[in-house]
Structure formats: C-alpha cells, structure tokens
Short mmCIF file of C-alpha atoms in Angstrom, two decimals:
data_model
loop_
_atom_site.label_atom_id
_atom_site.label_comp_id
_atom_site.label_asym_id
_atom_site.label_seq_id
_atom_site.Cartn_x
_atom_site.Cartn_y
_atom_site.Cartn_z
CA MET C 1 -60.28 200.71 258.50
CA GLY C 2 -61.45 200.29 254.84
CA ARG C 3 -58.12 202.42 253.87
CA ASN C 4 -55.98 199.99 256.19
CA THR C 5 -57.22 197.04 254.74
CA GLY C 6 -56.67 197.53 251.99
CA LEU C 7 -53.04 198.84 253.05
CA PHE C 8 -52.65 195.35 254.79
CA GLY C 9 -54.32 193.60 251.77
CA ALA C 10 -51.57 195.06 248.81
CA VAL C 11 -48.66 193.84 251.31
CA SER C 12 -50.04 190.44 251.67
CA SER C 13 -50.37 189.95 248.29
CA ILE C 14 -46.63 190.98 247.87
CA ASP C 15 -44.54 187.54 247.74
CA ALA C 16 -40.85 187.68 247.51
CA PHE C 17 -40.48 184.63 245.81
CA GLY C 18 -40.85 183.97 242.41
CA LYS C 19 -43.30 181.50 241.62
CA THR C 20 -42.52 178.34 240.32
CA MET C 21 -42.71 177.86 236.58
CA GLU C 22 -45.81 176.18 234.50
CA ASP C 23 -42.96 174.12 233.14
CA VAL C 24 -40.98 173.41 235.83
CA LYS C 25 -44.05 171.49 237.04
CA ILE C 26 -44.71 169.28 235.24
CA LYS C 27 -42.00 166.21 233.92
CA THR C 28 -41.14 165.59 231.26
CA ARG C 29 -38.66 163.08 229.46
CA THR C 30 -36.18 165.98 227.94
CA GLY C 31 -36.77 168.17 231.54
CA ALA C 32 -34.89 164.87 232.34
CA LEU C 33 -31.99 164.33 230.33
CA LEU C 34 -31.59 168.97 230.47
CA THR C 35 -31.47 167.76 234.21
CA MET C 36 -28.81 165.80 234.60
CA LEU C 37 -26.63 167.07 230.84
CA SER C 38 -26.24 169.92 233.36
CA LEU C 39 -25.94 168.88 237.11
CA SER C 40 -22.45 167.23 235.01
CA LEU C 41 -21.16 169.67 232.53
CA ILE C 42 -21.76 171.63 236.72
CA PHE C 43 -19.32 169.27 238.43
CA SER C 44 -17.39 168.74 235.22
CA PHE C 45 -16.71 172.23 235.20
CA THR C 46 -15.84 173.16 239.28
CA PHE C 47 -13.32 170.50 239.06
CA MET C 48 -11.73 172.17 236.50
CA GLU C 49 -11.54 175.49 238.37
CA PHE C 50 -10.25 173.34 240.77
CA VAL C 51 -7.26 171.02 238.78
CA ASP C 52 -6.56 175.27 237.64
CA TYR C 53 -6.89 176.40 241.77
CA ARG C 54 -4.27 174.16 242.73
CA ARG C 55 -2.17 174.34 239.97
CA ILE C 56 0.74 176.53 240.20
CA ARG C 57 1.98 179.91 237.31
CA LEU C 58 4.33 181.79 236.90
CA GLU C 59 4.91 184.50 236.56
CA PRO C 60 7.38 186.76 235.85
CA SER C 61 8.79 190.07 235.78
CA LEU C 62 12.59 192.00 235.12
CA VAL C 63 12.88 194.04 237.50
CA VAL C 64 16.79 196.95 237.89
CA ASP C 65 19.43 194.40 239.66
CA LYS C 66 20.13 197.15 242.37
CA SER C 67 22.73 194.63 244.43
CA ARG C 68 26.46 196.35 245.08
CA GLY C 69 29.32 194.76 245.40
CA GLU C 70 28.71 191.64 244.87
CA ARG C 71 30.44 189.07 243.25
CA LEU C 72 29.89 185.75 240.29
CA SER C 73 31.15 182.31 240.60
CA VAL C 74 32.08 180.73 237.13
CA GLU C 75 32.25 176.52 236.86
CA MET C 76 33.45 174.80 234.06
CA ASN C 77 35.08 171.91 232.41
CA ILE C 78 36.80 172.60 229.91
CA THR C 79 38.88 169.31 228.58
CA PHE C 80 42.16 171.16 225.70
CA ALA C 81 43.05 167.64 224.77
CA ARG C 82 46.47 169.26 222.46
CA VAL C 83 47.53 171.66 224.80
CA PRO C 84 50.02 170.42 228.18
CA CYS C 85 48.86 171.54 231.98
CA TYR C 86 52.36 172.61 232.74
CA LEU C 87 52.10 175.52 230.49
CA LEU C 88 48.33 176.14 230.32
CA SER C 89 47.56 179.82 232.82
CA ILE C 90 44.60 181.34 233.38
CA ASP C 91 44.70 184.84 233.66
CA LEU C 92 41.67 188.14 234.60
CA MET C 93 41.44 190.86 233.94
CA ASP C 94 38.24 193.53 234.24
CA ILE C 95 37.51 197.17 233.19
CA SER C 96 37.74 197.60 237.04
CA GLY C 97 41.54 197.67 237.20
CA GLU C 98 41.29 194.07 238.23
CA HIS C 99 43.78 191.61 236.92
CA GLN C 100 44.77 188.03 238.03
CA ASN C 101 47.26 186.51 236.62
CA ASP C 102 47.51 182.58 236.17
CA LEU C 103 45.04 181.60 238.83
CA THR C 104 45.12 178.50 240.85
CA HIS C 105 43.10 179.03 243.19
CA ASN C 106 40.02 176.49 243.19
CA ILE C 107 41.67 175.45 239.77
CA GLU C 108 42.52 171.86 239.31
CA LYS C 109 44.33 171.08 236.42
CA ILE C 110 44.21 167.33 235.50
CA ARG C 111 46.40 165.24 233.11
CA LEU C 112 45.81 163.93 230.80
CA ASP C 113 47.04 161.11 228.18
CA GLU C 114 47.20 160.80 224.26
CA GLN C 115 43.62 159.32 224.11
CA GLY C 116 42.89 161.98 226.45
CA ARG C 117 41.99 159.39 229.65
CA VAL C 118 43.45 160.29 233.55
CA LYS C 119 47.08 160.07 233.56
CA ASP C 120 47.61 162.49 236.68
CA LEU C 121 44.63 163.62 239.56
CA HIS C 122 46.78 165.91 240.39
CA SER C 123 48.46 169.89 237.96
CA THR C 124 52.52 169.22 239.88
CA ASN C 125 54.27 171.73 239.38
CA LEU C 126 56.60 169.54 237.80
CA GLN C 127 57.72 169.31 241.84
CA GLY C 128 58.03 165.99 242.42
CA ASP C 129 61.36 165.21 243.87
CA LEU C 130 62.03 169.16 245.43
CA GLU C 131 61.31 167.24 249.11
CA ARG C 132 64.92 164.03 247.98
CA VAL C 133 66.26 167.54 246.51
CA ALA C 134 66.14 169.83 249.23
CA ALA C 135 67.39 167.16 251.67
CA VAL C 136 70.87 166.51 249.98
CA ARG C 137 71.28 170.80 249.18
CA GLY C 138 70.71 171.76 252.63
CA LYS C 139 69.03 173.77 254.97
CA ASP C 140 71.19 177.07 253.59
CA TYR C 141 70.70 176.62 250.83
CA CYS C 142 70.01 179.66 248.99
CA GLY C 143 70.24 178.81 245.05
CA SER C 144 70.87 181.77 242.37
CA CYS C 145 68.00 183.57 240.46
CA TYR C 146 69.98 183.77 237.15
CA GLY C 147 69.60 187.12 236.78
CA GLY C 148 65.51 187.17 237.75
CA VAL C 149 63.92 188.89 240.25
CA PRO C 150 64.54 187.28 243.13
CA PRO C 151 61.09 186.65 245.58
CA SER C 152 60.35 188.13 248.69
CA SER C 153 62.58 185.26 250.81
CA GLY C 154 66.15 186.42 247.94
CA CYS C 155 66.99 182.98 247.41
CA CYS C 156 65.29 181.02 243.71
CA ASN C 157 66.04 176.90 245.73
CA ASN C 158 63.99 176.28 243.17
CA CYS C 159 63.51 176.00 239.25
CA ASP C 160 59.51 176.99 238.62
CA GLU C 161 61.46 179.43 241.34
CA VAL C 162 63.80 180.62 238.87
CA ARG C 163 61.17 180.86 236.15
CA GLU C 164 58.88 182.31 237.75
CA SER C 165 61.80 185.03 238.19
CA TYR C 166 62.39 185.41 235.24
CA VAL C 167 58.70 185.92 235.01
CA ARG C 168 58.79 189.08 237.39
CA LYS C 169 61.56 190.67 235.04
CA GLY C 170 59.82 190.16 232.04
CA TRP C 171 62.17 187.21 229.71
CA SER C 172 61.10 184.30 228.47
CA PHE C 173 62.06 180.53 230.77
CA THR C 174 63.65 179.19 227.49
CA SER C 175 66.82 177.59 229.55
CA PRO C 176 66.02 175.90 231.11
CA ASP C 177 69.57 173.14 230.89
CA GLY C 178 71.62 175.50 231.54
CA ILE C 179 69.71 176.29 235.57
CA GLU C 180 72.25 174.44 238.34
CA GLN C 181 67.71 173.62 240.49
CA CYS C 182 65.88 173.06 236.79
CA VAL C 183 69.44 170.30 235.74
CA GLU C 184 68.91 168.97 239.48
CA GLU C 185 65.39 168.79 239.54
CA HIS C 186 64.95 166.84 235.42
CA TRP C 187 62.95 169.48 234.84
CA SER C 188 63.34 169.20 230.91
CA GLU C 189 62.90 165.11 231.14
CA LYS C 190 60.24 166.13 233.21
CA ILE C 191 59.05 168.42 230.34
CA ALA C 192 59.81 166.40 227.31
CA ALA C 193 57.22 163.13 228.77
CA GLN C 194 55.01 165.60 229.11
CA ASN C 195 54.64 166.92 225.44
CA MET C 196 51.98 164.92 224.58
CA GLU C 197 49.76 164.96 226.95
CA GLY C 198 46.46 167.15 227.27
CA CYS C 199 45.10 168.60 230.33
CA ARG C 200 41.45 169.37 231.23
CA VAL C 201 40.89 171.91 233.93
CA THR C 202 38.40 172.15 236.17
CA GLY C 203 36.39 174.60 238.74
CA ALA C 204 35.48 177.62 239.36
CA ILE C 205 36.91 181.70 239.52
CA HIS C 206 34.83 184.65 240.34
CA VAL C 207 35.52 187.56 239.25
CA ASN C 208 33.46 190.78 239.21
CA LYS C 209 29.58 192.22 238.53
CA VAL C 210 31.35 194.91 235.63
CA PRO C 211 32.35 193.88 232.58
CA GLY C 212 35.99 191.62 231.98
CA ALA C 213 37.16 188.90 230.49
CA PHE C 214 39.16 185.80 231.22
CA HIS C 215 40.95 183.18 228.64
CA PHE C 216 43.19 180.13 228.50
CA SER C 217 46.37 181.16 227.24
CA PRO C 218 50.23 179.23 227.15
CA GLY C 219 52.78 180.08 229.01
CA ARG C 220 53.56 182.61 231.79
CA SER C 221 51.92 185.44 232.08
CA PHE C 222 53.13 189.39 232.98
CA GLN C 223 53.62 192.88 233.04
CA GLN C 224 55.87 195.37 231.06
CA ASN C 225 55.50 198.13 230.27
CA ALA C 226 51.62 198.42 232.21
CA VAL C 227 50.61 195.93 228.86
CA HIS C 228 49.68 192.44 229.27
CA VAL C 229 52.36 189.90 228.29
CA HIS C 230 52.76 186.05 227.70
CA ASP C 231 56.22 183.75 227.93
CA LEU C 232 54.56 182.00 224.34
CA VAL C 233 58.46 180.42 223.63
CA PRO C 234 57.67 177.80 224.55
CA TYR C 235 55.34 176.88 223.96
CA LEU C 236 55.72 178.03 220.03
CA LYS C 237 59.08 176.07 220.38
CA SER C 238 56.55 172.17 220.09
CA GLY C 239 56.62 172.74 216.53
CA GLY C 240 52.31 172.12 215.81
CA HIS C 241 52.14 169.45 217.97
CA HIS C 242 49.48 172.10 219.84
CA ASP C 243 47.10 173.61 219.38
CA PHE C 244 43.68 175.02 221.25
CA GLY C 245 41.51 172.88 220.07
CA HIS C 246 38.38 172.48 223.69
CA GLU C 247 35.73 170.75 224.38
CA ILE C 248 33.84 172.54 227.20
CA HIS C 249 31.29 170.19 229.34
CA ARG C 250 30.04 172.71 231.62
CA PHE C 251 30.65 176.86 231.97
CA SER C 252 27.82 178.03 233.90
CA PHE C 253 27.79 181.44 236.49
CA GLY C 254 26.34 181.53 239.61
CA PRO C 255 26.54 183.19 243.67
CA GLU C 256 30.19 183.61 244.39
CA GLY C 257 30.52 180.63 246.99
CA GLN C 258 28.87 178.15 245.17
CA GLY C 259 31.33 176.23 243.18
CA VAL C 260 32.14 172.57 241.79
CA SER C 261 30.48 171.10 245.00
CA THR C 262 28.29 174.03 246.02
CA ILE C 263 25.36 173.81 243.41
CA THR C 264 22.38 172.11 244.58
CA LYS C 265 19.89 169.77 243.80
CA LYS C 266 17.66 172.80 244.60
CA MET C 267 18.99 174.49 241.62
CA ILE C 268 19.58 172.36 238.71
CA GLU C 269 15.42 171.24 239.57
CA VAL C 270 14.56 175.06 238.84
CA LYS C 271 16.69 175.27 235.93
CA LYS C 272 15.88 172.56 233.74
CA LYS C 273 11.40 173.64 236.24
CA LEU C 274 12.08 177.60 234.05
CA GLY C 275 13.99 176.02 230.59
CA ILE C 276 17.25 177.40 231.50
CA PHE C 277 20.62 176.02 229.61
CA ASP C 278 23.68 175.80 229.17
CA PRO C 279 24.40 177.23 225.50
CA LEU C 280 28.00 176.66 226.15
CA GLN C 281 27.63 173.10 227.33
CA GLY C 282 28.74 171.08 225.03
CA VAL C 283 30.69 172.62 222.74
CA LYS C 284 33.69 171.65 220.28
CA ALA C 285 36.32 173.56 218.83
CA HIS C 286 39.02 172.01 216.43
CA THR C 287 42.10 173.34 214.80
CA GLU C 288 45.25 171.92 213.43
CA GLU C 289 46.62 175.45 213.67
CA SER C 290 48.35 176.45 217.02
CA GLN C 291 48.78 180.28 216.37
CA TYR C 292 44.25 180.04 216.21
CA MET C 293 42.38 181.89 218.84
CA PHE C 294 38.76 180.89 219.94
CA GLN C 295 36.34 183.89 221.46
CA TYR C 296 33.54 183.43 223.67
CA PHE C 297 30.96 186.57 223.88
CA VAL C 298 29.07 186.43 226.61
CA LYS C 299 26.31 188.48 228.03
CA VAL C 300 24.95 187.37 231.78
CA VAL C 301 21.10 187.74 233.08
CA ALA C 302 20.77 187.27 236.49
CA THR C 303 17.73 185.03 237.63
CA GLN C 304 15.71 184.26 240.68
CA TYR C 305 12.71 182.20 241.51
CA HIS C 306 10.21 182.74 244.00
CA ALA C 307 8.41 179.85 245.52
CA LEU C 308 5.57 180.48 247.00
CA THR C 309 6.66 179.22 250.69
CA GLY C 310 9.43 182.16 250.13
CA GLU C 311 12.91 180.78 249.27
CA ILE C 312 14.50 182.48 247.25
CA THR C 313 16.42 180.51 244.26
CA PRO C 314 19.20 182.44 243.02
CA SER C 315 21.14 181.98 238.94
CA HIS C 316 21.67 182.94 236.11
CA GLN C 317 21.46 182.78 232.67
CA TYR C 318 23.25 184.22 229.10
CA SER C 319 23.12 184.08 225.64
CA VAL C 320 26.99 183.52 223.93
CA THR C 321 28.38 184.08 220.52
CA SER C 322 31.72 182.59 219.30
CA TYR C 323 34.23 183.84 216.81
CA GLU C 324 36.91 182.72 215.88
CA ARG C 325 40.28 183.75 214.13
CA ASP C 326 43.24 182.59 212.74
CA LEU C 327 46.41 184.21 213.23
CA THR C 328 49.17 183.22 210.93
CA SER C 329 45.97 184.66 207.86
CA HIS C 330 47.38 188.76 207.79
CA ASP C 331 45.17 189.35 204.56
CA GLN C 332 44.33 192.31 204.54
CA GLY C 333 41.13 194.24 203.59
CA LYS C 334 40.22 189.97 201.87
CA LYS C 335 35.99 190.75 200.89
CA ASP C 336 33.67 188.32 201.43
CA ALA C 337 30.63 186.86 198.73
CA GLN C 338 28.77 190.50 198.89
CA GLY C 339 31.76 192.88 198.39
CA HIS C 340 32.16 193.74 202.10
CA THR C 341 35.86 194.02 202.64
CA ALA C 342 37.29 193.18 206.60
CA SER C 343 40.30 193.43 208.19
CA HIS C 344 41.72 191.96 210.64
CA GLY C 345 44.71 193.56 212.68
CA SER C 346 47.60 191.03 213.54
CA ALA C 347 48.15 191.31 217.04
CA GLY C 348 46.53 188.27 219.33
CA ILE C 349 48.00 185.42 221.13
CA PRO C 350 46.73 181.53 220.86
CA GLY C 351 43.89 180.60 223.16
CA VAL C 352 40.46 180.18 224.35
CA PHE C 353 38.41 183.89 225.43
CA PHE C 354 35.59 184.86 227.46
CA ASN C 355 34.04 188.39 227.38
CA TYR C 356 31.36 188.19 229.54
CA GLU C 357 29.10 190.71 230.27
CA ILE C 358 27.00 191.51 233.62
CA SER C 359 23.27 192.98 232.06
CA PRO C 360 21.58 195.32 235.34
CA MET C 361 17.94 194.19 234.98
CA LEU C 362 17.01 190.72 236.99
CA VAL C 363 15.10 188.58 236.41
CA ILE C 364 12.35 187.15 238.13
CA HIS C 365 9.86 184.11 238.67
CA THR C 366 7.48 184.43 241.21
CA GLU C 367 5.36 180.82 242.18
CA GLU C 368 1.83 181.89 242.48
CA ARG C 369 -1.55 179.83 242.30
CA GLN C 370 -5.49 181.38 242.65
CA SER C 371 -7.27 182.79 244.93
CA PHE C 372 -9.55 180.51 247.27
CA ALA C 373 -12.29 184.07 246.87
CA HIS C 374 -10.99 183.32 242.71
CA PHE C 375 -12.24 180.03 242.93
CA LEU C 376 -15.32 179.78 245.57
CA THR C 377 -16.69 183.15 243.08
CA SER C 378 -15.68 180.82 239.56
CA THR C 379 -17.70 177.83 240.78
CA MET C 380 -21.34 180.06 241.95
CA ALA C 381 -20.63 181.80 237.96
CA ILE C 382 -20.31 178.54 237.28
CA VAL C 383 -23.84 177.01 238.67
CA GLY C 384 -26.11 179.72 237.78
CA GLY C 385 -24.67 180.79 234.80
CA VAL C 386 -25.21 176.16 233.66
CA LEU C 387 -28.88 176.34 235.51
CA THR C 388 -29.70 179.68 233.66
CA VAL C 389 -28.95 178.13 230.39
CA PHE C 390 -30.48 175.03 230.57
CA GLN C 391 -33.33 176.16 232.35
CA ILE C 392 -33.89 178.77 228.78
CA ILE C 393 -33.45 175.96 226.52
CA ASP C 394 -35.84 173.45 228.84
CA SER C 395 -38.16 176.66 228.07
CA ALA C 396 -38.25 177.29 225.48
CA ILE C 397 -38.67 172.85 223.49
CA PHE C 398 -41.83 173.25 226.03
CA SER C 399 -43.15 176.00 224.90
CA GLY C 400 -42.21 174.70 221.06
CA ARG C 401 -43.86 171.79 222.07
CA ARG C 402 -47.61 173.42 223.13
CA VAL C 403 -46.99 175.81 220.58
CA LEU C 404 -47.22 172.55 218.22
CA THR C 405 -49.37 170.34 219.93
CA GLY C 406 -51.35 173.76 219.95
CA LYS C 407 -51.98 173.48 216.26
CA LYS C 408 -52.04 170.27 215.67
CA GLY C 409 -55.01 170.56 218.02
CA ASP C 410 -56.65 173.50 215.79
CA SER C 411 -56.06 171.41 212.67
CA SER C 412 -58.65 168.59 214.18
CA SER C 413 -60.45 171.03 215.75
CA GLY C 414 -61.10 173.51 212.27
CA ASP C 415 -61.89 170.15 210.04
CA GLY C 416 -64.91 169.22 212.49
CA GLY C 417 -65.84 173.19 211.88
CA TYR C 418 -65.39 172.39 208.30
CA GLY C 419 -68.16 169.98 209.01
CA GLY C 420 -70.13 171.49 210.89
CA LEU C 421 -70.58 174.81 208.71
CA ASN C 422 -70.54 173.19 205.72
CA GLY C 423 -73.48 171.95 207.80
CA LYS C 424 -74.83 174.73 208.46
CA LEU C 425 -74.70 176.20 205.18
CA LEU C 426 -76.60 173.47 203.89
#
C-alpha cells in the first residue's frame, strides 16, 4: 500500500500545464505597454497576411507548343501616303509552298487624298461604270483579251479582266489606251485622277504557323518560270511621285478568325495586364526614293492567360528587327566605319516586307492565389511568434529590474553592516 500510495502521489504531482512565471503574475506598466504593442503587431501582420492571401499572382511557365494545324491571323492597319490603292498589292508565301497573290479577302483598301484624308470608303477596282458599259454592250458581248490568257469564260468583258489576262500571261499592262474595254471605261482618266492619292490598308490575313513572308508591293504579281514577278512598269512610270513611306497604326498576331471586328476587350485587358505591347504599332518610315525596300523580321511567340475561373485567353507577342535598303545604290564592297566590307545584291523590288518566324515555345501565365491552409498556418505562426518574442523581452526587463533593485538593496544594507562592523570593531 505504501508503494501504491507513493505511485499515486507521484502521478498526482505531475501537472500537464506549466505554472505561470513569476513575472507574469505581477502587473507592471511596462508589461501593459508590451502587451499593447504585441497586439498591434499581431493585427498588423495578420492583416498583411490576409491581403497577401487575397492577392492574385501570375506564375509564368514555358512549355513546348503542341498545337497542330492551327493558323494565325495578322491584324493590320497601315497607311501608304504616296501609293494609290490601284497600284498596291499584297502577296503571301511560306516555306510550306503556299502562295497567295494579290490578297483581297478580309482586306479593305481605303483611298486617301493628298492630305491623307479619306476620299472613298471603298477600294474600287476601277469599275465605277461597269454596269452602264455592260448595258450598252449587250448580253452576248465577248471582249477580246488581246493575247492574254483568258478567264474560264473565254471573254474579257472589262478592262480589269484584260489586265488580269496580261498578268496570267506574264505581260506588263502598259497600253490601256489601245484596249477597247479600257477606253470605254475611261480607265486612263481614272488612273490619272488617282495618281497622287494614298492608300490605307486595314483588315486581317491568315497565315500558316510556319516561317513565311507577306509584302506590300506595287503592281500585279504573277508566277513566271517558278519565279515570283511583279509588274513594276505602272509604278515606275509615275516619274518619282510614288514611294513606300508608311505609318503602321496597328499590327498584331492572334488566333485564326480574330480579325478587326472580333478582337475582344478581354484580350486587350490581358495584354495590358501582362505588359504586352506591339512593337510595330506607331512606327513611321519615310523615304523620298521610289525604289526603296523596307523589311521587318518578326519573331512570334504564342501566349496564354489562364484565369482563376478556368478561362483561357490566347494571345501572341512578338519582337521585330527592321532593315531598309535603297535599290538604286549598287555599291559593292563598300567599307563601313569599322572597316567591315558589306555588299548587297541588286535583286529586290520596292515595297514593305514582313518576314515572320513562329517560335515552337508557348508562354503560359497562370493566375494563382495562396491557399487558406497556408494563410491559417501563417497566422498562427505570427501570433505564437510575436507573443513568444515579447514574453522573452518582458521577462528580461523584469529580471533586469529585480537585479538592479537587489543591488541597490545590498548597497544600502552594506552601509548598515559597515557601521555595525565598525561598531563591532570598536
């Protein structure tokens, strides 16, 4: 029994909760100040942690673009102040072998006067009087193509069809005054009236996701002996009035089908949020030479924005390098200031060329938010850490005061002892 009593006594003496320290039991002004300060820090740190918990962060990642069979849409708005719309053509080609000459689908050419103001909202193909002329000729009329390659109907019933037949034949269309259809449609007069105009090109073209190029150049283009050829005679006959100085108002890449009318506000907001800007937007290029080439080398990177809601917004960003070349200069082997020799071939046509490459990588920006478990753990760590630190500070201050108070007491009692000792010594 004595042994059991001793065991129960030992167990009953065990206390699972630590006793309150001596300095905590004593109420002091310093302790109250430290308590208020610790509570303030706890509330401040907890609030900052809550703000961080609610903050949405963007986590970028880079993966291989595994999309297949997709196409890109190139949206553009470019002004050519000294090239009339009837002379301007858009051609596209890429390494897959796709060639598109004189693109007109989803492209609008707006005529501008000499001051750059919109003159006509429609890009006419010089066919303003076609209906009237056709009514005069009759239904059975079949015009000659004057040696050109006729269309499927076998007839060239207007001046533009004769012009296209010449292009298919590989001939230059230089003598419209000797062609019946052109004379009846007053083609030469209309050309002369537009000679000093400019042109604004707006719209979107669709390209394959392979390296390629598209360009704005003068005259109709055609294939001759597997070579891409342009009819420059009408352009050069202007006598130096025309040049390919231009201003790019808008130039961006996007998924196929997203042209001028389908760009959403969401895509614009995403680009602003990611800090994506189009480096070609607002670019101005000027020249006084008719035979002058502007080249832009563009590298395109696909980008996706993954929102917390699960919505995925596709976009594209690109970098660009520009290069200009005067086609009238044939200086071969000319040295620059550093002594390097640079030579250029004489081949080339005036115009604006965009050479693009598609990156095989995909940049993904994902919205992320801190988990609630992390917020709860951080809050508990803040409370425990602040209280522990201030408890140590309060204990140190209390112990220091006790030591100082004890020393003062020893000094005063020492004086009395000294006197007693003296008394004893006496």
